Amino acid sequence: MQPTRRMRRSLRTKERRRQIARESISGIPNPNDYLVSLGKLLWTVDAVIAYSRVSDAREDLDAHQRWLLLALDIFNIEVLDSFAGVEKGYHFTPELRPEFYAAVEASRRHRVPIVTLALSRAVRSRSWRIVNHYAEPSVDEVKEFKRFTRGVTVATWLRPDADYDVEHALFSNLKEDKGGRPMRKKNRREWLQPRAEELKAHGKSYRAISLALLDEYKKVVAPMTIHGWLNS
């Protein structure tokens, strides 16, 4: 099943809204300047520290951590230690970010990167809810983050500059109760497999295909699932 014209128009509209939101804020640092995509480390790193966080105790922190550990296991990356907590992403003191502080200390001790799911799990703008969901960390907030993580590499599963819609699609799939009627796996495969085959024909890796499907269709499909689709 191919995306309809209405679906493509909706995606273009969302992309334009994201562009306007970013253009309206000047002086915002590029996330790629202070975070690293995990994909760039796959061939040079074989061990990491895992870190997950949620802002509210009502969110499923265990689901975030399980998904991250599963993703790292898929690529045979050893997790030397794992930290998870209910913490605000704009706090950078040991008292208010105890789990992140512990992850940073473990990273320094073992000399390995910290890996988290997305930009907002490591650092989030204070104006995220007040202004808009596309608000990115300011210069001062990035300085706080760099000071807190001095000497440590922080990598993200999603690309560092992935916006709110992409993160939201991932986090929505982590929830145990998503609400509404979920798409059947058979229908999901019929919808997404043609695009996966097209990307594979262009030499994309299974992880790159997984990220592309998340970016284009807002659907999370594990690289191993895509491998099964294309080799069955």
PDB file of N, CA and C in Angstrom, residues 110-203:
ATOM      1  N   HIS A 110      34.776   4.559  32.501  1.00  0.00           N
ATOM      2  CA  HIS A 110      35.007   3.476  31.534  1.00  0.00           C
ATOM      3  C   HIS A 110      35.528   3.988  30.193  1.00  0.00           C
ATOM      4  N   ARG A 111      35.483   5.324  30.010  1.00  0.00           N
ATOM      5  CA  ARG A 111      35.930   5.933  28.750  1.00  0.00           C
ATOM      6  C   ARG A 111      35.145   5.400  27.554  1.00  0.00           C
ATOM      7  N   VAL A 112      33.834   5.390  27.701  1.00  0.00           N
ATOM      8  CA  VAL A 112      32.936   4.982  26.615  1.00  0.00           C
ATOM      9  C   VAL A 112      31.817   6.014  26.508  1.00  0.00           C
ATOM     10  N   PRO A 113      31.110   6.086  25.366  1.00  0.00           N
ATOM     11  CA  PRO A 113      30.032   7.069  25.201  1.00  0.00           C
ATOM     12  C   PRO A 113      28.792   6.708  26.019  1.00  0.00           C
ATOM     13  N   ILE A 114      27.972   7.721  26.247  1.00  0.00           N
ATOM     14  CA  ILE A 114      26.613   7.529  26.762  1.00  0.00           C
ATOM     15  C   ILE A 114      25.686   7.459  25.552  1.00  0.00           C
ATOM     16  N   VAL A 115      24.753   6.519  25.564  1.00  0.00           N
ATOM     17  CA  VAL A 115      23.772   6.426  24.482  1.00  0.00           C
ATOM     18  C   VAL A 115      22.369   6.583  25.067  1.00  0.00           C
ATOM     19  N   THR A 116      21.581   7.454  24.469  1.00  0.00           N
ATOM     20  CA  THR A 116      20.189   7.633  24.849  1.00  0.00           C
ATOM     21  C   THR A 116      19.341   7.638  23.585  1.00  0.00           C
ATOM     22  N   LEU A 117      18.023   7.623  23.733  1.00  0.00           N
ATOM     23  CA  LEU A 117      17.164   7.453  22.554  1.00  0.00           C
ATOM     24  C   LEU A 117      17.149   8.672  21.640  1.00  0.00           C
ATOM     25  N   ALA A 118      17.104   9.876  22.222  1.00  0.00           N
ATOM     26  CA  ALA A 118      16.930  11.066  21.383  1.00  0.00           C
ATOM     27  C   ALA A 118      17.465  12.305  22.100  1.00  0.00           C
ATOM     28  N   LEU A 119      17.537  13.400  21.353  1.00  0.00           N
ATOM     29  CA  LEU A 119      18.025  14.668  21.886  1.00  0.00           C
ATOM     30  C   LEU A 119      17.348  15.032  23.196  1.00  0.00           C
ATOM     31  N   SER A 120      16.013  14.954  23.246  1.00  0.00           N
ATOM     32  CA  SER A 120      15.279  15.413  24.424  1.00  0.00           C
ATOM     33  C   SER A 120      15.556  14.572  25.656  1.00  0.00           C
ATOM     34  N   ARG A 121      16.072  13.353  25.480  1.00  0.00           N
ATOM     35  CA  ARG A 121      16.400  12.520  26.650  1.00  0.00           C
ATOM     36  C   ARG A 121      17.671  13.035  27.327  1.00  0.00           C
ATOM     37  N   ALA A 122      18.516  13.724  26.567  1.00  0.00           N
ATOM     38  CA  ALA A 122      19.760  14.255  27.131  1.00  0.00           C
ATOM     39  C   ALA A 122      19.591  15.706  27.570  1.00  0.00           C
ATOM     40  N   VAL A 123      19.007  16.522  26.701  1.00  0.00           N
ATOM     41  CA  VAL A 123      18.830  17.940  27.009  1.00  0.00           C
ATOM     42  C   VAL A 123      17.552  18.430  26.348  1.00  0.00           C
ATOM     43  N   ARG A 124      16.762  19.189  27.095  1.00  0.00           N
ATOM     44  CA  ARG A 124      15.510  19.724  26.562  1.00  0.00           C
ATOM     45  C   ARG A 124      15.394  21.201  26.909  1.00  0.00           C
ATOM     46  N   SER A 125      14.814  21.964  25.992  1.00  0.00           N
ATOM     47  CA  SER A 125      14.625  23.388  26.208  1.00  0.00           C
ATOM     48  C   SER A 125      13.604  23.636  27.317  1.00  0.00           C
ATOM     49  N   ARG A 126      13.861  24.651  28.137  1.00  0.00           N
ATOM     50  CA  ARG A 126      12.898  25.015  29.186  1.00  0.00           C
ATOM     51  C   ARG A 126      11.590  25.535  28.596  1.00  0.00           C
ATOM     52  N   SER A 127      11.645  26.052  27.378  1.00  0.00           N
ATOM     53  CA  SER A 127      10.443  26.606  26.750  1.00  0.00           C
ATOM     54  C   SER A 127       9.709  25.584  25.904  1.00  0.00           C
ATOM     55  N   TRP A 128      10.074  24.318  26.042  1.00  0.00           N
ATOM     56  CA  TRP A 128       9.472  23.278  25.196  1.00  0.00           C
ATOM     57  C   TRP A 128       7.947  23.272  25.290  1.00  0.00           C
ATOM     58  N   ARG A 129       7.397  23.267  26.480  1.00  0.00           N
ATOM     59  CA  ARG A 129       5.943  23.251  26.636  1.00  0.00           C
ATOM     60  C   ARG A 129       5.341  24.656  26.559  1.00  0.00           C
ATOM     61  N   ILE A 130       6.066  25.639  27.033  1.00  0.00           N
ATOM     62  CA  ILE A 130       5.506  26.993  27.074  1.00  0.00           C
ATOM     63  C   ILE A 130       5.388  27.582  25.677  1.00  0.00           C
ATOM     64  N   VAL A 131       6.419  27.397  24.854  1.00  0.00           N
ATOM     65  CA  VAL A 131       6.438  27.994  23.516  1.00  0.00           C
ATOM     66  C   VAL A 131       5.852  27.042  22.479  1.00  0.00           C
ATOM     67  N   ASN A 132       6.548  25.968  22.212  1.00  0.00           N
ATOM     68  CA  ASN A 132       6.050  24.971  21.253  1.00  0.00           C
ATOM     69  C   ASN A 132       6.875  23.699  21.374  1.00  0.00           C
ATOM     70  N   HIS A 133       6.336  22.614  20.851  1.00  0.00           N
ATOM     71  CA  HIS A 133       6.987  21.315  20.949  1.00  0.00           C
ATOM     72  C   HIS A 133       8.245  21.230  20.085  1.00  0.00           C
ATOM     73  N   TYR A 134       8.468  22.199  19.207  1.00  0.00           N
ATOM     74  CA  TYR A 134       9.648  22.171  18.345  1.00  0.00           C
ATOM     75  C   TYR A 134      10.780  23.040  18.884  1.00  0.00           C
ATOM     76  N   ALA A 135      10.572  23.614  20.072  1.00  0.00           N
ATOM     77  CA  ALA A 135      11.614  24.455  20.665  1.00  0.00           C
ATOM     78  C   ALA A 135      12.845  23.601  20.970  1.00  0.00           C
ATOM     79  N   GLU A 136      14.015  24.098  20.561  1.00  0.00           N
ATOM     80  CA  GLU A 136      15.262  23.375  20.777  1.00  0.00           C
ATOM     81  C   GLU A 136      16.103  24.110  21.816  1.00  0.00           C
ATOM     82  N   PRO A 137      17.048  23.404  22.444  1.00  0.00           N
ATOM     83  CA  PRO A 137      17.871  24.024  23.488  1.00  0.00           C
ATOM     84  C   PRO A 137      18.569  25.289  23.000  1.00  0.00           C
ATOM     85  N   SER A 138      18.583  26.295  23.851  1.00  0.00           N
ATOM     86  CA  SER A 138      19.213  27.571  23.526  1.00  0.00           C
ATOM     87  C   SER A 138      20.723  27.490  23.719  1.00  0.00           C
ATOM     88  N   VAL A 139      21.408  28.582  23.382  1.00  0.00           N
ATOM     89  CA  VAL A 139      22.864  28.645  23.548  1.00  0.00           C
ATOM     90  C   VAL A 139      23.248  28.411  25.005  1.00  0.00           C
ATOM     91  N   ASP A 140      22.550  29.089  25.932  1.00  0.00           N
ATOM     92  CA  ASP A 140      22.865  28.944  27.359  1.00  0.00           C
ATOM     93  C   ASP A 140      22.582  27.531  27.852  1.00  0.00           C
ATOM     94  N   GLU A 141      21.494  26.935  27.368  1.00  0.00           N
ATOM     95  CA  GLU A 141      21.155  25.581  27.799  1.00  0.00           C
ATOM     96  C   GLU A 141      22.175  24.571  27.277  1.00  0.00           C
ATOM     97  N   VAL A 142      22.644  24.780  26.068  1.00  0.00           N
ATOM     98  CA  VAL A 142      23.673  23.904  25.514  1.00  0.00           C
ATOM     99  C   VAL A 142      24.983  24.063  26.293  1.00  0.00           C
ATOM    100  N   LYS A 143      25.299  25.291  26.706  1.00  0.00           N
ATOM    101  CA  LYS A 143      26.502  25.515  27.510  1.00  0.00           C
ATOM    102  C   LYS A 143      26.413  24.756  28.834  1.00  0.00           C
ATOM    103  N   GLU A 144      25.226  24.769  29.457  1.00  0.00           N
ATOM    104  CA  GLU A 144      25.029  24.019  30.700  1.00  0.00           C
ATOM    105  C   GLU A 144      25.238  22.533  30.461  1.00  0.00           C
ATOM    106  N   PHE A 145      24.680  22.047  29.370  1.00  0.00           N
ATOM    107  CA  PHE A 145      24.807  20.629  29.033  1.00  0.00           C
ATOM    108  C   PHE A 145      26.272  20.253  28.805  1.00  0.00           C
ATOM    109  N   LYS A 146      26.994  21.068  28.058  1.00  0.00           N
ATOM    110  CA  LYS A 146      28.405  20.782  27.776  1.00  0.00           C
ATOM    111  C   LYS A 146      29.245  20.822  29.047  1.00  0.00           C
ATOM    112  N   ARG A 147      28.933  21.765  29.928  1.00  0.00           N
ATOM    113  CA  ARG A 147      29.671  21.871  31.187  1.00  0.00           C
ATOM    114  C   ARG A 147      29.433  20.610  32.037  1.00  0.00           C
ATOM    115  N   PHE A 148      28.204  20.135  32.029  1.00  0.00           N
ATOM    116  CA  PHE A 148      27.833  18.963  32.836  1.00  0.00           C
ATOM    117  C   PHE A 148      28.460  17.686  32.287  1.00  0.00           C
ATOM    118  N   THR A 149      28.630  17.627  30.966  1.00  0.00           N
ATOM    119  CA  THR A 149      29.122  16.394  30.323  1.00  0.00           C
ATOM    120  C   THR A 149      30.538  16.570  29.779  1.00  0.00           C
ATOM    121  N   ARG A 150      31.295  17.506  30.326  1.00  0.00           N
ATOM    122  CA  ARG A 150      32.633  17.804  29.812  1.00  0.00           C
ATOM    123  C   ARG A 150      33.477  16.522  29.730  1.00  0.00           C
ATOM    124  N   GLY A 151      34.077  16.283  28.556  1.00  0.00           N
ATOM    125  CA  GLY A 151      34.927  15.118  28.375  1.00  0.00           C
ATOM    126  C   GLY A 151      34.189  13.838  28.037  1.00  0.00           C
ATOM    127  N   VAL A 152      32.868  13.923  27.858  1.00  0.00           N
ATOM    128  CA  VAL A 152      32.046  12.731  27.591  1.00  0.00           C
ATOM    129  C   VAL A 152      31.343  12.875  26.252  1.00  0.00           C
ATOM    130  N   THR A 153      31.293  11.809  25.483  1.00  0.00           N
ATOM    131  CA  THR A 153      30.531  11.783  24.232  1.00  0.00           C
ATOM    132  C   THR A 153      29.131  11.262  24.515  1.00  0.00           C
ATOM    133  N   VAL A 154      28.129  12.026  24.087  1.00  0.00           N
ATOM    134  CA  VAL A 154      26.734  11.606  24.246  1.00  0.00           C
ATOM    135  C   VAL A 154      26.166  11.340  22.857  1.00  0.00           C
ATOM    136  N   ALA A 155      25.683  10.123  22.638  1.00  0.00           N
ATOM    137  CA  ALA A 155      25.149   9.719  21.331  1.00  0.00           C
ATOM    138  C   ALA A 155      23.658   9.414  21.451  1.00  0.00           C
ATOM    139  N   THR A 156      22.952   9.583  20.340  1.00  0.00           N
ATOM    140  CA  THR A 156      21.514   9.323  20.323  1.00  0.00           C
ATOM    141  C   THR A 156      21.167   8.264  19.294  1.00  0.00           C
ATOM    142  N   TRP A 157      20.148   7.467  19.611  1.00  0.00           N
ATOM    143  CA  TRP A 157      19.678   6.435  18.671  1.00  0.00           C
ATOM    144  C   TRP A 157      19.065   7.097  17.445  1.00  0.00           C
ATOM    145  N   LEU A 158      18.115   8.021  17.659  1.00  0.00           N
ATOM    146  CA  LEU A 158      17.635   8.843  16.554  1.00  0.00           C
ATOM    147  C   LEU A 158      18.725   9.855  16.216  1.00  0.00           C
ATOM    148  N   ARG A 159      18.703  10.381  15.012  1.00  0.00           N
ATOM    149  CA  ARG A 159      19.693  11.391  14.670  1.00  0.00           C
ATOM    150  C   ARG A 159      19.495  12.593  15.599  1.00  0.00           C
ATOM    151  N   PRO A 160      20.551  13.279  15.976  1.00  0.00           N
ATOM    152  CA  PRO A 160      20.433  14.371  16.957  1.00  0.00           C
ATOM    153  C   PRO A 160      19.442  15.458  16.564  1.00  0.00           C
ATOM    154  N   ASP A 161      19.318  15.749  15.256  1.00  0.00           N
ATOM    155  CA  ASP A 161      18.425  16.826  14.839  1.00  0.00           C
ATOM    156  C   ASP A 161      17.021  16.343  14.491  1.00  0.00           C
ATOM    157  N   ALA A 162      16.685  15.101  14.875  1.00  0.00           N
ATOM    158  CA  ALA A 162      15.316  14.618  14.654  1.00  0.00           C
ATOM    159  C   ALA A 162      14.347  15.493  15.442  1.00  0.00           C
ATOM    160  N   ASP A 163      13.252  15.912  14.816  1.00  0.00           N
ATOM    161  CA  ASP A 163      12.360  16.857  15.470  1.00  0.00           C
ATOM    162  C   ASP A 163      11.306  16.150  16.330  1.00  0.00           C
ATOM    163  N   TYR A 164      10.408  16.951  16.874  1.00  0.00           N
ATOM    164  CA  TYR A 164       9.418  16.452  17.832  1.00  0.00           C
ATOM    165  C   TYR A 164       8.546  15.353  17.241  1.00  0.00           C
ATOM    166  N   ASP A 165       8.110  15.484  15.983  1.00  0.00           N
ATOM    167  CA  ASP A 165       7.216  14.496  15.397  1.00  0.00           C
ATOM    168  C   ASP A 165       7.865  13.114  15.332  1.00  0.00           C
ATOM    169  N   VAL A 166       9.144  13.075  14.983  1.00  0.00           N
ATOM    170  CA  VAL A 166       9.855  11.797  14.901  1.00  0.00           C
ATOM    171  C   VAL A 166      10.017  11.195  16.294  1.00  0.00           C
ATOM    172  N   GLU A 167      10.422  12.022  17.257  1.00  0.00           N
ATOM    173  CA  GLU A 167      10.541  11.534  18.633  1.00  0.00           C
ATOM    174  C   GLU A 167       9.195  11.048  19.151  1.00  0.00           C
ATOM    175  N   HIS A 168       8.148  11.828  18.891  1.00  0.00           N
ATOM    176  CA  HIS A 168       6.819  11.473  19.383  1.00  0.00           C
ATOM    177  C   HIS A 168       6.351  10.143  18.809  1.00  0.00           C
ATOM    178  N   ALA A 169       6.651   9.906  17.531  1.00  0.00           N
ATOM    179  CA  ALA A 169       6.276   8.629  16.912  1.00  0.00           C
ATOM    180  C   ALA A 169       6.964   7.468  17.617  1.00  0.00           C
ATOM    181  N   LEU A 170       8.239   7.637  17.936  1.00  0.00           N
ATOM    182  CA  LEU A 170       8.967   6.583  18.642  1.00  0.00           C
ATOM    183  C   LEU A 170       8.414   6.375  20.041  1.00  0.00           C
ATOM    184  N   PHE A 171       8.248   7.459  20.797  1.00  0.00           N
ATOM    185  CA  PHE A 171       7.809   7.333  22.187  1.00  0.00           C
ATOM    186  C   PHE A 171       6.370   6.826  22.281  1.00  0.00           C
ATOM    187  N   SER A 172       5.541   7.158  21.300  1.00  0.00           N
ATOM    188  CA  SER A 172       4.170   6.645  21.298  1.00  0.00           C
ATOM    189  C   SER A 172       4.149   5.136  21.150  1.00  0.00           C
ATOM    190  N   ASN A 173       5.087   4.608  20.382  1.00  0.00           N
ATOM    191  CA  ASN A 173       5.159   3.159  20.212  1.00  0.00           C
ATOM    192  C   ASN A 173       5.721   2.458  21.441  1.00  0.00           C
ATOM    193  N   LEU A 174       6.326   3.204  22.347  1.00  0.00           N
ATOM    194  CA  LEU A 174       6.848   2.608  23.566  1.00  0.00           C
ATOM    195  C   LEU A 174       5.773   2.455  24.628  1.00  0.00           C
ATOM    196  N   LYS A 175       4.692   3.180  24.475  1.00  0.00           N
ATOM    197  CA  LYS A 175       3.635   3.126  25.479  1.00  0.00           C
ATOM    198  C   LYS A 175       2.898   1.793  25.403  1.00  0.00           C
ATOM    199  N   GLU A 176       2.590   1.247  26.562  1.00  0.00           N
ATOM    200  CA  GLU A 176       1.864  -0.027  26.604  1.00  0.00           C
ATOM    201  C   GLU A 176       0.433   0.155  26.109  1.00  0.00           C
ATOM    202  N   ASP A 177      -0.181   1.294  26.414  1.00  0.00           N
ATOM    203  CA  ASP A 177      -1.542   1.573  25.984  1.00  0.00           C
ATOM    204  C   ASP A 177      -1.502   2.751  25.045  1.00  0.00           C
ATOM    205  N   LYS A 178      -1.541   2.484  23.750  1.00  0.00           N
ATOM    206  CA  LYS A 178      -1.412   3.550  22.761  1.00  0.00           C
ATOM    207  C   LYS A 178      -2.734   4.231  22.477  1.00  0.00           C
ATOM    208  N   GLY A 179      -3.853   3.560  22.806  1.00  0.00           N
ATOM    209  CA  GLY A 179      -5.155   4.117  22.492  1.00  0.00           C
ATOM    210  C   GLY A 179      -5.488   3.925  21.028  1.00  0.00           C
ATOM    211  N   GLY A 180      -6.782   3.896  20.712  1.00  0.00           N
ATOM    212  CA  GLY A 180      -7.193   3.708  19.327  1.00  0.00           C
ATOM    213  C   GLY A 180      -6.988   2.284  18.857  1.00  0.00           C
ATOM    214  N   ARG A 181      -7.181   2.064  17.571  1.00  0.00           N
ATOM    215  CA  ARG A 181      -7.034   0.741  16.987  1.00  0.00           C
ATOM    216  C   ARG A 181      -5.671   0.629  16.310  1.00  0.00           C
ATOM    217  N   PRO A 182      -4.790  -0.249  16.811  1.00  0.00           N
ATOM    218  CA  PRO A 182      -3.455  -0.353  16.228  1.00  0.00           C
ATOM    219  C   PRO A 182      -3.486  -0.973  14.840  1.00  0.00           C
ATOM    220  N   MET A 183      -2.492  -0.615  14.021  1.00  0.00           N
ATOM    221  CA  MET A 183      -2.371  -1.191  12.696  1.00  0.00           C
ATOM    222  C   MET A 183      -1.928  -2.645  12.809  1.00  0.00           C
ATOM    223  N   ARG A 184      -2.609  -3.547  12.096  1.00  0.00           N
ATOM    224  CA  ARG A 184      -2.204  -4.942  12.112  1.00  0.00           C
ATOM    225  C   ARG A 184      -0.844  -5.103  11.458  1.00  0.00           C
ATOM    226  N   LYS A 185      -0.069  -6.074  11.969  1.00  0.00           N
ATOM    227  CA  LYS A 185       1.284  -6.258  11.454  1.00  0.00           C
ATOM    228  C   LYS A 185       1.271  -6.578   9.960  1.00  0.00           C
ATOM    229  N   LYS A 186       0.247  -7.367   9.512  1.00  0.00           N
ATOM    230  CA  LYS A 186       0.171  -7.721   8.102  1.00  0.00           C
ATOM    231  C   LYS A 186      -0.033  -6.473   7.251  1.00  0.00           C
ATOM    232  N   ASN A 187      -0.956  -5.591   7.691  1.00  0.00           N
ATOM    233  CA  ASN A 187      -1.208  -4.355   6.951  1.00  0.00           C
ATOM    234  C   ASN A 187      -0.003  -3.436   6.976  1.00  0.00           C
ATOM    235  N   ARG A 188       0.694  -3.399   8.123  1.00  0.00           N
ATOM    236  CA  ARG A 188       1.884  -2.561   8.221  1.00  0.00           C
ATOM    237  C   ARG A 188       2.945  -3.022   7.228  1.00  0.00           C
ATOM    238  N   ARG A 189       3.109  -4.339   7.113  1.00  0.00           N
ATOM    239  CA  ARG A 189       4.111  -4.861   6.190  1.00  0.00           C
ATOM    240  C   ARG A 189       3.742  -4.547   4.745  1.00  0.00           C
ATOM    241  N   GLU A 190       2.464  -4.712   4.399  1.00  0.00           N
ATOM    242  CA  GLU A 190       2.019  -4.429   3.032  1.00  0.00           C
ATOM    243  C   GLU A 190       2.229  -2.954   2.690  1.00  0.00           C
ATOM    244  N   TRP A 191       2.099  -2.090   3.685  1.00  0.00           N
ATOM    245  CA  TRP A 191       2.230  -0.652   3.470  1.00  0.00           C
ATOM    246  C   TRP A 191       3.691  -0.237   3.363  1.00  0.00           C
ATOM    247  N   LEU A 192       4.542  -0.801   4.225  1.00  0.00           N
ATOM    248  CA  LEU A 192       5.914  -0.313   4.336  1.00  0.00           C
ATOM    249  C   LEU A 192       6.947  -1.113   3.544  1.00  0.00           C
ATOM    250  N   GLN A 193       6.666  -2.374   3.242  1.00  0.00           N
ATOM    251  CA  GLN A 193       7.678  -3.206   2.591  1.00  0.00           C
ATOM    252  C   GLN A 193       8.115  -2.679   1.224  1.00  0.00           C
ATOM    253  N   PRO A 194       7.204  -2.183   0.383  1.00  0.00           N
ATOM    254  CA  PRO A 194       7.679  -1.651  -0.909  1.00  0.00           C
ATOM    255  C   PRO A 194       8.725  -0.547  -0.749  1.00  0.00           C
ATOM    256  N   ARG A 195       8.513   0.332   0.225  1.00  0.00           N
ATOM    257  CA  ARG A 195       9.485   1.403   0.450  1.00  0.00           C
ATOM    258  C   ARG A 195      10.797   0.825   0.988  1.00  0.00           C
ATOM    259  N   ALA A 196      10.696  -0.175   1.878  1.00  0.00           N
ATOM    260  CA  ALA A 196      11.900  -0.819   2.412  1.00  0.00           C
ATOM    261  C   ALA A 196      12.703  -1.484   1.295  1.00  0.00           C
ATOM    262  N   GLU A 197      12.021  -2.136   0.356  1.00  0.00           N
ATOM    263  CA  GLU A 197      12.698  -2.776  -0.766  1.00  0.00           C
ATOM    264  C   GLU A 197      13.387  -1.745  -1.650  1.00  0.00           C
ATOM    265  N   GLU A 198      12.724  -0.601  -1.833  1.00  0.00           N
ATOM    266  CA  GLU A 198      13.302   0.464  -2.655  1.00  0.00           C
ATOM    267  C   GLU A 198      14.585   1.002  -2.017  1.00  0.00           C
ATOM    268  N   LEU A 199      14.544   1.229  -0.701  1.00  0.00           N
ATOM    269  CA  LEU A 199      15.720   1.737  -0.003  1.00  0.00           C
ATOM    270  C   LEU A 199      16.852   0.713  -0.008  1.00  0.00           C
ATOM    271  N   LYS A 200      16.512  -0.566   0.133  1.00  0.00           N
ATOM    272  CA  LYS A 200      17.531  -1.610   0.123  1.00  0.00           C
ATOM    273  C   LYS A 200      18.189  -1.692  -1.248  1.00  0.00           C
ATOM    274  N   ALA A 201      17.404  -1.496  -2.294  1.00  0.00           N
ATOM    275  CA  ALA A 201      17.946  -1.525  -3.653  1.00  0.00           C
ATOM    276  C   ALA A 201      18.948  -0.390  -3.881  1.00  0.00           C
ATOM    277  N   HIS A 202      18.819   0.682  -3.090  1.00  0.00           N
ATOM    278  CA  HIS A 202      19.750   1.805  -3.188  1.00  0.00           C
ATOM    279  C   HIS A 202      20.928   1.638  -2.227  1.00  0.00           C
ATOM    280  N   GLY A 203      21.058   0.450  -1.646  1.00  0.00           N
ATOM    281  CA  GLY A 203      22.220   0.151  -0.820  1.00  0.00           C
ATOM    282  C   GLY A 203      22.115   0.574   0.629  1.00  0.00           C
TER     283      GLY A 203
END
